[in-house]
Amino acid sequence: MAAPITETFDGIPLSGDGDPDDTRSFGDSPRIVNGWTINLLDADGNNAPGDGGTPSYLDVTGNAGDTVLVGPGDNALSVNGWLGVAAQAQFSATTGEEFWLESFAIVSGGMAPNAQLVGYRDGIAVASQNFEVTSSASIISTSGDEWKNIDEFRIVQQDGASDISFFIDDITVANAVQNVAPVIGNLGGDGASFIEGGTAVLLDAGGDATVVDSDSPDFDGGSIVVKITADGTPGEDVLSVRNEGSGAGQVGVSGSSVFYGADKVGDMTGGTGTNDLVISLNDQATPNVVQAILRKLIYANTNTLDPSTLIREVQISVNDGDGGSTAQTVTMNVVSVNDAPTATNLTQTVTYTEDPGSSVALNDIVVSDVDAGDTITAILTLSNPAAGSLRTGTFGSATSTYNAGTGTWAVTGSVADVNAALAAVAFTPSANWDQDVTIATRIRDAANTGPADGTITLDVTPVNDAPVVTAPSSINVTEDVLTALTGISFADVDAGGGAVTARFTVVSGTLTGTDRPGVTVTGSGTGTLTLLGSIADINGFIADSELQFQTALNSTSDVLLTVRIDDNGKTGSGGNEFYAQDLTLSVTAVNDAPVVSVPSSISVTEDVASSVTGISFSDADAGGSSVTATLSVASGTLAATSGGSVTVGGTNSAMTLTGTIANINAFIGASNVTFTTASNVTSDVTLTAGINDGGNSGSGGAQSDSDTVTLQVAAVNDAPVVTAPSSINVTEDVFTALTGISFADVDAGS
């Protein structure tokens, strides 16, 4: 194929000679003339129609109306567009080959004078210049290297007019001058690295790229195209130009405009998605300017979490606007940075009721990590290990563990396995635990990064737990002895330091106690005693022997003690809770001393056996057992004969009576004991009455008692007594003393 040649239209049959194929072409049918394809276009570049009231046509004519340039035998092309439609005349190389347009002759056919000559290459406008079309023939010559390698030119009506109409002749062309492509140095093979989440980096890693073009003083109509040719990710990659500023020698960007210093040098489009970065250059874009731009081309990645780390191949091509282009390839290494995992529900509040009967579920903690394949460690730590435990298990390749001593639950594995473990973990509270506790939450990846630690609050609603009484089945006490009741204690898991009421009840005997700090006592000295205070204070009160019991007088029967505690609603919901327990107060009997009862005196008669009555004995615990009563006098004699189940022993001055209390009392009451004064003794006599219970009954050995009573002697007048010899010798008539005769009277006195 050859480029079109200079065209004079001479030798082309004139239109109207009857040859419709060669002589006339309407606007919608391009005309082929010696390697030229000629057409009429509308303002948008579409084929203009060739029919209508004022048809468009392309005719070869011999009368161009200007005899200066067009004489006899000198043909020209008449271009006449449909008024209001045709705005451009298109002259292109039929073969597509490039040519150098030097000049052409043109005369107006009635069109508006303002026109523009536009040169195209490969469908892209690469050259243009304005001119006027007049009724006088003009030679329009091109100026600039950009006209040296085009494959099409157009004459375009300006000012919005669509009345294209002119005669054209002597289209002079030469062989296209092949443009020397620009040379890019110090760029190809460069490699740069972008750090995930970082700022954009220069594609010119060395910052020393050069651009040289031997035949293009500027790159007007050219471009810089940057494209990722391998391993790009459209949703992440961004290509652009770094905005240095507007100072001298600086590359600046404002919107889509690219500046060098204060001069706009091009317009920028694309650079994201699948769109290449294209900088369309103007006549201010000298090689030096383009070089500066290449040094400021940048790459960024919008994926701040997990970008593709494939090494991008980036092609940078420069077109000088004159048909020459060159490209270099650099690489961009995207370096992934560890991203901290995130997690939901690290801080939450979970409410439950004390002793729920099952584990308490936590709101699922869900871990996310954009770094695929990262290893995650989750740690949950109970603030008080005594509060309970955290459930463990095996999930995929991860097994959670729990240290009861430290309250620490932990699991390490993949995100999926750790999330499964976290979804299954639950809190199992200890029995009766009614205090709020917290769980510290921590999530870390293999690089020990993660979200801020959280806190799970386990908010428990307490339920009032019943108090408990601990007491022995029996407590030993001693008859009639004030005995401390120890060994009794109370417990209440949730009463804490609150005041509770402990009540002690017996049906026999009395309970005693005295207020002390922390404990208030009521009912002391009765059968019902109440203590009000904390569990600790009441337990201390009892342990210190402050609670005491004494049997009813001489009572030896075991006593039932009822111990009852009321926690007064402490603490939790559900109202007051009670607990009661019975125990036996096992009484150890103490041998009670017998008692002798005597009247103030007993009357007896001198020398007469008088009954000794009014003396009696008692013994609270002798019962039907045998005791020994003793009656003794210092003067006189006592007499009695065994009988009535009473055995008489001893002497007549110290008589013993052995038998039961009742029998002895009956024996004495029946006047079975008599006393006789010593002969003619009228002085009162003291009688000592004693008793020995022989240990009956109870501990402590034999007990005794004694008392005295006065035996008041009623005197009896005793007859006088004459004592004389049977005879007395006398001498007759001699006054003789009669001796040997005496008188006596024990009670005559003086």
PDB file of N, CA and C in Angstrom, residues 95-145:
ATOM      1  N   THR A  95      -5.567   3.958   2.014  1.00  0.00           N
ATOM      2  CA  THR A  95      -4.855   2.789   2.539  1.00  0.00           C
ATOM      3  C   THR A  95      -4.503   2.924   4.005  1.00  0.00           C
ATOM      4  N   GLY A  96      -4.716   4.106   4.574  1.00  0.00           N
ATOM      5  CA  GLY A  96      -4.343   4.326   5.967  1.00  0.00           C
ATOM      6  C   GLY A  96      -2.907   4.705   6.157  1.00  0.00           C
ATOM      7  N   GLU A  97      -2.157   4.822   5.061  1.00  0.00           N
ATOM      8  CA  GLU A  97      -0.758   5.188   5.181  1.00  0.00           C
ATOM      9  C   GLU A  97      -0.633   6.655   5.591  1.00  0.00           C
ATOM     10  N   GLU A  98       0.478   6.947   6.219  1.00  0.00           N
ATOM     11  CA  GLU A  98       0.712   8.311   6.666  1.00  0.00           C
ATOM     12  C   GLU A  98       1.365   9.131   5.544  1.00  0.00           C
ATOM     13  N   PHE A  99       1.149  10.461   5.645  1.00  0.00           N
ATOM     14  CA  PHE A  99       1.718  11.371   4.653  1.00  0.00           C
ATOM     15  C   PHE A  99       2.047  12.687   5.347  1.00  0.00           C
ATOM     16  N   TRP A 100       2.783  13.527   4.618  1.00  0.00           N
ATOM     17  CA  TRP A 100       3.106  14.875   5.112  1.00  0.00           C
ATOM     18  C   TRP A 100       2.300  15.861   4.297  1.00  0.00           C
ATOM     19  N   LEU A 101       1.342  16.523   4.925  1.00  0.00           N
ATOM     20  CA  LEU A 101       0.530  17.527   4.229  1.00  0.00           C
ATOM     21  C   LEU A 101       1.307  18.838   4.240  1.00  0.00           C
ATOM     22  N   GLU A 102       1.597  19.336   2.996  1.00  0.00           N
ATOM     23  CA  GLU A 102       2.362  20.582   2.898  1.00  0.00           C
ATOM     24  C   GLU A 102       1.461  21.780   2.642  1.00  0.00           C
ATOM     25  N   SER A 103       0.525  21.658   1.638  1.00  0.00           N
ATOM     26  CA  SER A 103      -0.334  22.808   1.317  1.00  0.00           C
ATOM     27  C   SER A 103      -1.481  22.361   0.430  1.00  0.00           C
ATOM     28  N   PHE A 104      -2.416  23.321   0.212  1.00  0.00           N
ATOM     29  CA  PHE A 104      -3.504  23.115  -0.752  1.00  0.00           C
ATOM     30  C   PHE A 104      -4.048  24.494  -1.106  1.00  0.00           C
ATOM     31  N   ALA A 105      -4.756  24.537  -2.247  1.00  0.00           N
ATOM     32  CA  ALA A 105      -5.396  25.780  -2.694  1.00  0.00           C
ATOM     33  C   ALA A 105      -6.876  25.671  -2.415  1.00  0.00           C
ATOM     34  N   ILE A 106      -7.494  26.787  -1.981  1.00  0.00           N
ATOM     35  CA  ILE A 106      -8.897  26.738  -1.618  1.00  0.00           C
ATOM     36  C   ILE A 106      -9.563  28.061  -1.961  1.00  0.00           C
ATOM     37  N   VAL A 107     -10.799  27.969  -2.436  1.00  0.00           N
ATOM     38  CA  VAL A 107     -11.636  29.122  -2.748  1.00  0.00           C
ATOM     39  C   VAL A 107     -12.997  28.879  -2.127  1.00  0.00           C
ATOM     40  N   SER A 108     -13.590  29.880  -1.514  1.00  0.00           N
ATOM     41  CA  SER A 108     -14.895  29.715  -0.868  1.00  0.00           C
ATOM     42  C   SER A 108     -15.971  29.493  -1.912  1.00  0.00           C
ATOM     43  N   GLY A 109     -16.888  28.643  -1.579  1.00  0.00           N
ATOM     44  CA  GLY A 109     -18.056  28.424  -2.416  1.00  0.00           C
ATOM     45  C   GLY A 109     -19.287  29.031  -1.791  1.00  0.00           C
ATOM     46  N   GLY A 110     -19.078  29.957  -0.825  1.00  0.00           N
ATOM     47  CA  GLY A 110     -20.207  30.617  -0.184  1.00  0.00           C
ATOM     48  C   GLY A 110     -20.318  30.301   1.306  1.00  0.00           C
ATOM     49  N   MET A 111     -19.353  29.609   1.834  1.00  0.00           N
ATOM     50  CA  MET A 111     -19.388  29.236   3.251  1.00  0.00           C
ATOM     51  C   MET A 111     -18.926  30.391   4.140  1.00  0.00           C
ATOM     52  N   ALA A 112     -19.183  30.255   5.426  1.00  0.00           N
ATOM     53  CA  ALA A 112     -18.655  31.222   6.383  1.00  0.00           C
ATOM     54  C   ALA A 112     -17.145  31.159   6.347  1.00  0.00           C
ATOM     55  N   PRO A 113     -16.471  32.282   6.562  1.00  0.00           N
ATOM     56  CA  PRO A 113     -15.023  32.316   6.303  1.00  0.00           C
ATOM     57  C   PRO A 113     -14.162  31.560   7.299  1.00  0.00           C
ATOM     58  N   ASN A 114     -14.580  31.455   8.558  1.00  0.00           N
ATOM     59  CA  ASN A 114     -13.690  30.862   9.576  1.00  0.00           C
ATOM     60  C   ASN A 114     -13.687  29.350   9.459  1.00  0.00           C
ATOM     61  N   ALA A 115     -12.482  28.811   9.303  1.00  0.00           N
ATOM     62  CA  ALA A 115     -12.330  27.364   9.171  1.00  0.00           C
ATOM     63  C   ALA A 115     -11.095  26.921   9.948  1.00  0.00           C
ATOM     64  N   GLN A 116     -11.028  25.631  10.176  1.00  0.00           N
ATOM     65  CA  GLN A 116      -9.879  25.052  10.884  1.00  0.00           C
ATOM     66  C   GLN A 116      -9.421  23.829  10.129  1.00  0.00           C
ATOM     67  N   LEU A 117      -8.101  23.742  10.001  1.00  0.00           N
ATOM     68  CA  LEU A 117      -7.483  22.561   9.395  1.00  0.00           C
ATOM     69  C   LEU A 117      -7.026  21.669  10.532  1.00  0.00           C
ATOM     70  N   VAL A 118      -7.465  20.389  10.529  1.00  0.00           N
ATOM     71  CA  VAL A 118      -7.138  19.455  11.606  1.00  0.00           C
ATOM     72  C   VAL A 118      -6.516  18.216  10.994  1.00  0.00           C
ATOM     73  N   GLY A 119      -5.312  17.826  11.526  1.00  0.00           N
ATOM     74  CA  GLY A 119      -4.657  16.613  11.067  1.00  0.00           C
ATOM     75  C   GLY A 119      -4.880  15.477  12.060  1.00  0.00           C
ATOM     76  N   TYR A 120      -5.109  14.282  11.526  1.00  0.00           N
ATOM     77  CA  TYR A 120      -5.389  13.107  12.363  1.00  0.00           C
ATOM     78  C   TYR A 120      -4.383  12.013  12.088  1.00  0.00           C
ATOM     79  N   ARG A 121      -4.125  11.241  13.093  1.00  0.00           N
ATOM     80  CA  ARG A 121      -3.351  10.011  12.934  1.00  0.00           C
ATOM     81  C   ARG A 121      -3.990   8.952  13.808  1.00  0.00           C
ATOM     82  N   ASP A 122      -4.348   7.868  13.152  1.00  0.00           N
ATOM     83  CA  ASP A 122      -4.996   6.757  13.845  1.00  0.00           C
ATOM     84  C   ASP A 122      -6.250   7.231  14.583  1.00  0.00           C
ATOM     85  N   GLY A 123      -6.997   8.149  13.916  1.00  0.00           N
ATOM     86  CA  GLY A 123      -8.252   8.600  14.492  1.00  0.00           C
ATOM     87  C   GLY A 123      -8.116   9.639  15.582  1.00  0.00           C
ATOM     88  N   ILE A 124      -6.890  10.074  15.879  1.00  0.00           N
ATOM     89  CA  ILE A 124      -6.649  11.056  16.930  1.00  0.00           C
ATOM     90  C   ILE A 124      -6.132  12.327  16.310  1.00  0.00           C
ATOM     91  N   ALA A 125      -6.743  13.453  16.700  1.00  0.00           N
ATOM     92  CA  ALA A 125      -6.294  14.750  16.199  1.00  0.00           C
ATOM     93  C   ALA A 125      -4.913  15.046  16.752  1.00  0.00           C
ATOM     94  N   VAL A 126      -3.931  15.255  15.852  1.00  0.00           N
ATOM     95  CA  VAL A 126      -2.558  15.495  16.289  1.00  0.00           C
ATOM     96  C   VAL A 126      -2.034  16.851  15.833  1.00  0.00           C
ATOM     97  N   ALA A 127      -2.791  17.553  14.957  1.00  0.00           N
ATOM     98  CA  ALA A 127      -2.324  18.846  14.459  1.00  0.00           C
ATOM     99  C   ALA A 127      -3.534  19.690  14.076  1.00  0.00           C
ATOM    100  N   SER A 128      -3.386  20.995  14.217  1.00  0.00           N
ATOM    101  CA  SER A 128      -4.491  21.872  13.823  1.00  0.00           C
ATOM    102  C   SER A 128      -3.963  23.287  13.601  1.00  0.00           C
ATOM    103  N   GLN A 129      -4.668  24.026  12.731  1.00  0.00           N
ATOM    104  CA  GLN A 129      -4.382  25.450  12.554  1.00  0.00           C
ATOM    105  C   GLN A 129      -5.609  26.092  11.921  1.00  0.00           C
ATOM    106  N   ASN A 130      -5.843  27.319  12.252  1.00  0.00           N
ATOM    107  CA  ASN A 130      -7.007  28.035  11.758  1.00  0.00           C
ATOM    108  C   ASN A 130      -6.640  28.841  10.499  1.00  0.00           C
ATOM    109  N   PHE A 131      -7.651  29.071   9.638  1.00  0.00           N
ATOM    110  CA  PHE A 131      -7.431  29.881   8.440  1.00  0.00           C
ATOM    111  C   PHE A 131      -8.788  30.414   7.979  1.00  0.00           C
ATOM    112  N   GLU A 132      -8.758  31.322   7.004  1.00  0.00           N
ATOM    113  CA  GLU A 132      -9.981  31.876   6.440  1.00  0.00           C
ATOM    114  C   GLU A 132     -10.159  31.385   5.000  1.00  0.00           C
ATOM    115  N   VAL A 133     -11.419  31.141   4.676  1.00  0.00           N
ATOM    116  CA  VAL A 133     -11.780  30.746   3.308  1.00  0.00           C
ATOM    117  C   VAL A 133     -12.483  31.959   2.675  1.00  0.00           C
ATOM    118  N   THR A 134     -11.898  32.450   1.622  1.00  0.00           N
ATOM    119  CA  THR A 134     -12.451  33.655   0.970  1.00  0.00           C
ATOM    120  C   THR A 134     -12.807  33.352  -0.476  1.00  0.00           C
ATOM    121  N   SER A 135     -13.355  34.365  -1.118  1.00  0.00           N
ATOM    122  CA  SER A 135     -13.722  34.189  -2.527  1.00  0.00           C
ATOM    123  C   SER A 135     -12.516  34.277  -3.447  1.00  0.00           C
ATOM    124  N   SER A 136     -11.425  34.731  -2.885  1.00  0.00           N
ATOM    125  CA  SER A 136     -10.172  34.730  -3.629  1.00  0.00           C
ATOM    126  C   SER A 136      -9.397  33.484  -3.253  1.00  0.00           C
ATOM    127  N   ALA A 137      -8.769  32.905  -4.219  1.00  0.00           N
ATOM    128  CA  ALA A 137      -8.039  31.682  -3.979  1.00  0.00           C
ATOM    129  C   ALA A 137      -6.911  31.921  -2.993  1.00  0.00           C
ATOM    130  N   SER A 138      -6.724  30.983  -2.064  1.00  0.00           N
ATOM    131  CA  SER A 138      -5.655  31.077  -1.064  1.00  0.00           C
ATOM    132  C   SER A 138      -4.863  29.786  -1.076  1.00  0.00           C
ATOM    133  N   ILE A 139      -3.561  29.948  -0.825  1.00  0.00           N
ATOM    134  CA  ILE A 139      -2.710  28.777  -0.643  1.00  0.00           C
ATOM    135  C   ILE A 139      -2.541  28.608   0.875  1.00  0.00           C
ATOM    136  N   ILE A 140      -2.999  27.487   1.391  1.00  0.00           N
ATOM    137  CA  ILE A 140      -2.894  27.206   2.835  1.00  0.00           C
ATOM    138  C   ILE A 140      -1.736  26.241   3.018  1.00  0.00           C
ATOM    139  N   SER A 141      -0.690  26.728   3.665  1.00  0.00           N
ATOM    140  CA  SER A 141       0.481  25.883   3.935  1.00  0.00           C
ATOM    141  C   SER A 141       0.479  25.485   5.418  1.00  0.00           C
ATOM    142  N   THR A 142       0.923  24.264   5.683  1.00  0.00           N
ATOM    143  CA  THR A 142       0.989  23.795   7.080  1.00  0.00           C
ATOM    144  C   THR A 142       2.290  24.231   7.710  1.00  0.00           C
ATOM    145  N   SER A 143       2.254  24.265   9.029  1.00  0.00           N
ATOM    146  CA  SER A 143       3.443  24.664   9.771  1.00  0.00           C
ATOM    147  C   SER A 143       3.573  23.772  10.990  1.00  0.00           C
ATOM    148  N   GLY A 144       4.710  23.118  11.125  1.00  0.00           N
ATOM    149  CA  GLY A 144       4.928  22.274  12.288  1.00  0.00           C
ATOM    150  C   GLY A 144       5.195  20.836  11.915  1.00  0.00           C
ATOM    151  N   ASP A 145       5.992  20.200  12.772  1.00  0.00           N
ATOM    152  CA  ASP A 145       6.352  18.807  12.503  1.00  0.00           C
ATOM    153  C   ASP A 145       5.163  17.877  12.609  1.00  0.00           C
TER     154      ASP A 145
END
